[in-house]
Amino acid sequence: MTMKTYRQALHDTLRAEMLRDENVFLMGEEIGVFEGSYKITAGLLAEFGEKRVKDTPIAEEGFTGAAIGAAMLGLRPVVEIMTINFSLLALDQIVNHAAKIYGMFGGQAKVPLVIRTPGGGGQQLGATHSQNIELYYAFVPGMKVVAPSTPADAKALLLAAIRDDDPVLFLENLALYNTKGEVPDEDRPAEIGRAKIAREGHDLTLIGYSRMAYIAKNVAETLAESEGLDIEVIDLMSLRPLDRETIINSVKKTHAAVVLEDDWLTYGIGAEIAATISDGAFDYLDAPVRRVAMAEVPMPYSKVLESAAMPTNDDVVSAIFQTLEAVGRRLKKVGQSHD
Amino acid sequence: MTDNALPTAKTTTAKTTTAKTTTAKSTTKKAATKRTPVKKAATAKVATAKVDGAQLVKFYRDMVLIRRFEERAARAYTEALIGGYCHLNLGEEAAVVGLMGALRDTDYLFTNYREHGYAIMRGIDPNRTMAELYGRVDGVSKGWGGSMHMFDMSHRLLGGYGIVGGQLPLATGAALAIQYRGLDEVVMCTMGDGTANIGAFHESLNIAALWGLPVVFVVINNGLGMGTTVAKASAEPEIYKRASAYAMAAERVDGLDPLAVLDAAQRAVASARAGKPFLLEVLSERLRGHSVVDPAKYRSAEEVAHLAQFDPVPNLAARLVKERILTAAEVHKIDEEQAARADAADAFAQASAQPDVSTLFDYNYATPVANDSRRLPGEALFATVARPTAEVTR
Ligand SMILES: Cc1ncc(C[n+]2csc(CCOP(=O)(O)OP(=O)(O)O)c2C)c(N)n1
Ligand SMILES: [Mg+2]
């Protein structure tokens, strides 16, 4: 085990995979000379040269599509799209081609492609630069979408994504890059399509992914201390496929669920999870499934408005308390931190 | 002229190249494969062609205003009073004033995220421009847009846009609206050199040329898109030549000389007004990092050391004094006045109110609609309602 940041875990894994397999190469804007907008690829151009670390023009559709084509011939491109907002310019190539080629041609060509891209928000970047639109990809059959919340999972899921023969959208998060954790030194790829119980508990199931899984764990720990609550936290890790089994089993045990997401409420990932719980654990539920998500507006630049639009720890705590109240559970200090 | 030199503004402006002649009569050899900025001598040469003292003084005032405004903004950003990204026009002042000088009040501008100077030159009060950076209610976009997204319909600034290339199709469409209505107006659409490589560039220029739309596409070639040089990003580094693919008229001009820029921009705008869209490439410099936070480590010390020599603001000051248009004292007075103007803008911005949270949903839709979502993050969809006992025991 080595203590490192999420950023370092990604960097080290990319490097190790490039050393292991010469078909693995990197492509994206500003990943070489500039060393990556968020410095994930720092030093890799110097080590591997321009053939393996390709700086591209600003041409998301062009280079993402080119990566798909290269993957069809057996290379294993790892594309970096500077932020998920700009992936919209490549949406056609990803949705109409990367996700379709294996099926549409009867399984004759595989697309072993990884698209790494960070989501974010909360940095006053305004409406076009603060979106969390991983859902667009999770919606599409043929895509795999993974979203680690810890440095260890970043490594395990990136290993899995690079070694996978399908297109994988690998969601990172601006707010997680500097977070730290123990990372195993050996290669243990995660299994894509599996969620993780990040914290065991009996009182309520708190579900999130990426930054929201990180927040879920923090809130659960805080409430364990302050309220003596025993909250189970599920880190989805994989948005497509979605591990419905783990969700259902947890709710059967806790009888209540709150879902956290960094995107908009309507038609969001939380809606899919709520529907899953309704289908698979209806009789076990003691309260409606609550979702905490962003306000449904194009994100304003103003700090005051942006803060109001983003879910906070207090919003999460208040949703948990209200759910437990609906269950009929008495709390020591209900409402104290949130009204 | 060495192989590396950029064209002098004079030779470029002398010839408005149409698509047919562009390739044949290119005024440069290998101009943009490097980033050697325009030779100083080149700037001086243009001057002799056309010295309009009053115009130069006006340009100087405006360029200094932009310079002081940007420096003030950078400081406020470093003090965390301004958030998000903050891209400055430092080094591009001559290009900004020359381009904006060619537009009528009734013409339109679409630009990118590096647009503070453009906003001010369109006639928008620097106070409101700075207030936008602070995210306050008096900002040009009421605090909703920030540095990258300034907009003012009354001054016909139809947006800074943060998505690279996003403004190109929009500008094309605005030109379509003008043509549709038979008006005498023109749209100018500025972008960076790196932006010429996005798909929207091709689609927009083709449509504009095909339909004869009144639009001028301007590439501010500052040599860099973030840390990527033009040579590393563009197969044809002489970007204006790409117009030939659309049979569009094009020209390249020295962007460190405001008069040369004005001259070229006037021709480009006149062409567009006559239904012939135009591609104008303005060779410029980015004196600092891509945005305030970028230390620009990818530039060599040598390159950085040379930058000051191509700074259009002190160069113009020196020229004004040398040509006895202004005395050193008069130049100094302008500098002081504009520094005070920037400080006043900052004070205004700081004093302006923060938007109220109750306004968060004010701009959801232009046409009010049933069932519009107006929920804050923690709010439940429904209040929990217990089912009537009679029903439960049914
Ligand atoms: C579609 C898209 N891709 C990437 C970015 C990130 N980005 C912002 S500015 C920029 C460089 C643009 O360079 P250039 O067009 O030369 O303009 P300059 O910044 O030099 O004025 C990049 C890559 C973006 N905003 N939008
Ligand atoms: Mg540029």
Tab-separated table of C-alpha atoms in Angstrom, chain A residues 119-329:
chain	number	residue	atom	x	y	z
A	119	GLY	CA	-16.871	16.233	-14.002
A	120	GLY	CA	-17.001	19.096	-11.578
A	121	GLY	CA	-18.967	22.092	-10.527
A	122	GLY	CA	-18.633	24.472	-7.645
A	123	GLN	CA	-15.690	26.339	-9.102
A	124	GLN	CA	-17.601	29.285	-10.601
A	125	LEU	CA	-16.987	28.136	-14.134
A	126	GLY	CA	-20.462	29.045	-15.283
A	127	ALA	CA	-23.205	27.271	-17.171
A	128	THR	CA	-21.199	25.541	-19.901
A	129	HIS	CA	-18.304	24.395	-17.722
A	130	SER	CA	-20.061	23.080	-14.604
A	131	GLN	CA	-22.131	20.232	-15.910
A	132	ASN	CA	-22.220	16.624	-14.771
A	133	ILE	CA	-23.531	14.821	-17.810
A	134	GLU	CA	-22.177	11.294	-17.355
A	135	LEU	CA	-25.799	10.259	-17.497
A	136	TYR	CA	-25.792	10.893	-21.263
A	137	TYR	CA	-23.295	8.070	-21.637
A	138	ALA	CA	-24.785	5.829	-18.962
A	139	PHE	CA	-28.008	5.974	-20.984
A	140	VAL	CA	-26.432	4.311	-24.006
A	141	PRO	CA	-26.322	0.516	-24.468
A	142	GLY	CA	-22.854	-0.510	-25.573
A	143	MET	CA	-21.131	2.003	-23.304
A	144	LYS	CA	-19.592	1.217	-19.961
A	145	VAL	CA	-19.385	4.087	-17.480
A	146	VAL	CA	-17.305	3.975	-14.311
A	147	ALA	CA	-16.801	6.611	-11.619
A	148	PRO	CA	-14.245	6.035	-8.843
A	149	SER	CA	-14.361	8.080	-5.641
A	150	THR	CA	-11.059	7.029	-4.005
A	151	PRO	CA	-7.451	6.788	-5.181
A	152	ALA	CA	-7.532	2.991	-4.765
A	153	ASP	CA	-10.680	2.667	-6.847
A	154	ALA	CA	-9.268	5.078	-9.409
A	155	LYS	CA	-6.418	2.652	-9.926
A	156	ALA	CA	-8.547	-0.503	-9.878
A	157	LEU	CA	-11.151	0.890	-12.276
A	158	LEU	CA	-8.614	2.431	-14.652
A	159	LEU	CA	-6.804	-0.915	-14.878
A	160	ALA	CA	-10.126	-2.582	-15.625
A	161	ALA	CA	-11.145	0.057	-18.159
A	162	ILE	CA	-7.897	-0.113	-20.126
A	163	ARG	CA	-7.973	-3.914	-20.211
A	164	ASP	CA	-11.643	-4.021	-21.187
A	165	ASP	CA	-12.553	-4.585	-24.832
A	166	ASP	CA	-15.454	-2.116	-24.861
A	167	PRO	CA	-15.626	1.672	-24.846
A	168	VAL	CA	-15.467	2.890	-21.252
A	169	LEU	CA	-16.220	6.394	-20.119
A	170	PHE	CA	-14.017	6.897	-17.064
A	171	LEU	CA	-15.428	9.715	-14.945
A	172	GLU	CA	-13.045	11.691	-12.779
A	173	ASN	CA	-13.840	14.720	-10.658
A	174	LEU	CA	-12.077	18.047	-10.236
A	175	ALA	CA	-12.787	18.101	-6.508
A	176	LEU	CA	-11.322	14.611	-5.977
A	177	TYR	CA	-7.956	15.043	-7.689
A	178	ASN	CA	-6.214	16.191	-4.512
A	179	THR	CA	-7.889	13.716	-2.139
A	180	LYS	CA	-5.607	11.066	-0.651
A	181	GLY	CA	-5.847	7.416	0.226
A	182	GLU	CA	-3.997	4.110	0.452
A	183	VAL	CA	-3.497	2.484	-2.939
A	184	PRO	CA	-2.475	-1.173	-3.296
A	185	ASP	CA	0.870	-1.599	-5.024
A	186	GLU	CA	-0.178	-4.693	-6.930
A	187	ASP	CA	-2.508	-4.787	-9.957
A	188	ARG	CA	-6.008	-5.683	-8.920
A	189	PRO	CA	-8.441	-4.512	-11.597
A	190	ALA	CA	-11.940	-3.847	-10.311
A	191	GLU	CA	-14.870	-5.690	-11.813
A	192	ILE	CA	-16.811	-3.189	-13.929
A	193	GLY	CA	-20.515	-3.432	-13.159
A	194	ARG	CA	-20.105	-3.880	-9.405
A	195	ALA	CA	-20.931	-1.404	-6.676
A	196	LYS	CA	-19.201	-1.375	-3.338
A	197	ILE	CA	-20.482	-1.156	0.198
A	198	ALA	CA	-18.205	1.629	1.336
A	199	ARG	CA	-19.579	1.572	4.875
A	200	GLU	CA	-21.812	-1.001	6.500
A	201	GLY	CA	-24.862	0.115	8.432
A	202	HIS	CA	-28.467	-0.672	9.310
A	203	ASP	CA	-30.350	2.577	9.643
A	204	LEU	CA	-30.512	3.871	6.080
A	205	THR	CA	-28.805	3.349	2.712
A	206	LEU	CA	-26.965	6.367	1.339
A	207	ILE	CA	-26.046	5.998	-2.340
A	208	GLY	CA	-23.630	8.046	-4.428
A	209	TYR	CA	-20.760	7.910	-6.894
A	210	SER	CA	-17.695	9.990	-7.624
A	211	ARG	CA	-17.685	13.183	-5.501
A	212	MET	CA	-21.073	12.318	-4.008
A	213	ALA	CA	-19.804	8.953	-2.739
A	214	TYR	CA	-17.017	10.849	-1.020
A	215	ILE	CA	-19.556	13.182	0.563
A	216	ALA	CA	-21.789	10.259	1.513
A	217	LYS	CA	-18.957	8.608	3.443
A	218	ASN	CA	-18.137	11.835	5.253
A	219	VAL	CA	-21.739	12.514	6.193
A	220	ALA	CA	-22.208	8.935	7.399
A	221	GLU	CA	-19.144	9.175	9.633
A	222	THR	CA	-20.214	12.534	10.996
A	223	LEU	CA	-23.719	11.301	11.802
A	224	ALA	CA	-22.335	8.166	13.418
A	225	GLU	CA	-20.478	10.372	15.835
A	226	SER	CA	-23.021	13.114	16.394
A	227	GLU	CA	-26.269	11.125	16.258
A	228	GLY	CA	-25.163	7.569	16.775
A	229	LEU	CA	-26.636	6.743	13.375
A	230	ASP	CA	-25.548	3.629	11.548
A	231	ILE	CA	-25.742	4.486	7.854
A	232	GLU	CA	-24.811	2.137	5.038
A	233	VAL	CA	-23.003	3.810	2.140
A	234	ILE	CA	-23.036	2.403	-1.370
A	235	ASP	CA	-20.450	3.693	-3.796
A	236	LEU	CA	-21.866	2.822	-7.205
A	237	MET	CA	-18.452	2.790	-8.932
A	238	SER	CA	-20.139	1.700	-12.150
A	239	LEU	CA	-23.071	3.618	-13.644
A	240	ARG	CA	-23.474	1.317	-16.595
A	241	PRO	CA	-23.870	-1.506	-15.984
A	242	LEU	CA	-25.616	-0.636	-12.706
A	243	ASP	CA	-25.294	-3.074	-9.805
A	244	ARG	CA	-28.969	-3.226	-8.885
A	245	GLU	CA	-28.468	-6.294	-6.679
A	246	THR	CA	-26.233	-4.508	-4.197
A	247	ILE	CA	-28.681	-1.614	-3.966
A	248	ILE	CA	-31.701	-3.841	-3.396
A	249	ASN	CA	-29.986	-6.015	-0.825
A	250	SER	CA	-28.932	-3.009	1.164
A	251	VAL	CA	-32.405	-1.474	1.158
A	252	LYS	CA	-33.924	-4.788	2.208
A	253	LYS	CA	-31.742	-4.469	5.278
A	254	THR	CA	-32.114	-0.754	6.033
A	255	HIS	CA	-35.646	-0.063	4.725
A	256	ALA	CA	-34.782	3.483	3.635
A	257	ALA	CA	-32.629	5.129	0.997
A	258	VAL	CA	-31.292	8.550	0.071
A	259	VAL	CA	-29.535	9.024	-3.277
A	260	LEU	CA	-26.966	11.756	-3.851
A	261	GLU	CA	-26.056	13.037	-7.279
A	262	ASP	CA	-24.111	15.955	-8.667
A	263	ASP	CA	-26.326	16.308	-11.715
A	264	TRP	CA	-29.869	17.547	-12.204
A	265	LEU	CA	-32.770	15.786	-10.529
A	266	THR	CA	-35.188	15.129	-13.352
A	267	TYR	CA	-34.319	11.995	-15.344
A	268	GLY	CA	-31.070	11.639	-13.362
A	269	ILE	CA	-29.105	8.623	-12.101
A	270	GLY	CA	-31.044	8.998	-8.852
A	271	ALA	CA	-34.284	8.463	-10.739
A	272	GLU	CA	-32.935	5.168	-12.078
A	273	ILE	CA	-31.943	4.083	-8.595
A	274	ALA	CA	-35.281	5.080	-7.087
A	275	ALA	CA	-37.028	3.074	-9.798
A	276	THR	CA	-34.757	0.115	-9.079
A	277	ILE	CA	-35.609	0.236	-5.386
A	278	SER	CA	-39.305	0.545	-6.152
A	279	ASP	CA	-39.094	-2.528	-8.391
A	280	GLY	CA	-36.832	-4.650	-6.242
A	281	ALA	CA	-37.514	-3.690	-2.650
A	282	PHE	CA	-40.974	-2.116	-2.635
A	283	ASP	CA	-42.259	-4.134	0.265
A	284	TYR	CA	-39.210	-3.387	2.357
A	285	LEU	CA	-39.388	0.381	2.125
A	286	ASP	CA	-40.476	2.321	5.196
A	287	ALA	CA	-40.146	5.756	3.564
A	288	PRO	CA	-40.028	7.228	0.074
A	289	VAL	CA	-36.627	7.211	-1.605
A	290	ARG	CA	-35.198	10.712	-1.409
A	291	ARG	CA	-32.882	12.256	-3.981
A	292	VAL	CA	-30.509	15.120	-3.392
A	293	ALA	CA	-29.369	16.723	-6.655
A	294	MET	CA	-28.455	20.033	-8.251
A	295	ALA	CA	-31.065	22.714	-8.728
A	296	GLU	CA	-32.366	22.542	-12.282
A	297	VAL	CA	-30.844	25.684	-13.756
A	298	PRO	CA	-27.973	26.466	-16.094
A	299	MET	CA	-25.293	26.983	-13.433
A	300	PRO	CA	-24.883	30.691	-12.621
A	301	TYR	CA	-21.385	32.170	-12.269
A	302	SER	CA	-22.149	34.154	-9.107
A	303	LYS	CA	-20.769	32.361	-6.047
A	304	VAL	CA	-23.941	33.034	-4.092
A	305	LEU	CA	-26.215	31.552	-6.757
A	306	GLU	CA	-23.871	28.685	-7.516
A	307	SER	CA	-23.705	27.667	-3.866
A	308	ALA	CA	-27.477	27.730	-3.662
A	309	ALA	CA	-27.763	25.472	-6.697
A	310	MET	CA	-25.281	22.837	-5.514
A	311	PRO	CA	-26.117	20.144	-2.974
A	312	THR	CA	-24.289	20.637	0.332
A	313	ASN	CA	-23.594	18.389	3.297
A	314	ASP	CA	-26.470	20.108	5.089
A	315	ASP	CA	-28.847	19.196	2.272
A	316	VAL	CA	-27.776	15.584	2.612
A	317	VAL	CA	-28.143	15.594	6.385
A	318	SER	CA	-31.563	17.151	6.135
A	319	ALA	CA	-32.749	14.583	3.578
A	320	ILE	CA	-31.495	11.802	5.838
A	321	PHE	CA	-33.259	13.219	8.890
A	322	GLN	CA	-36.516	13.715	7.042
A	323	THR	CA	-36.362	10.172	5.705
A	324	LEU	CA	-35.731	8.764	9.167
A	325	GLU	CA	-38.567	10.853	10.546
A	326	ALA	CA	-40.840	9.383	7.885
A	327	VAL	CA	-39.669	5.949	8.966
A	328	GLY	CA	-40.694	6.921	12.484
A	329	ARG	CA	-37.294	6.737	14.002
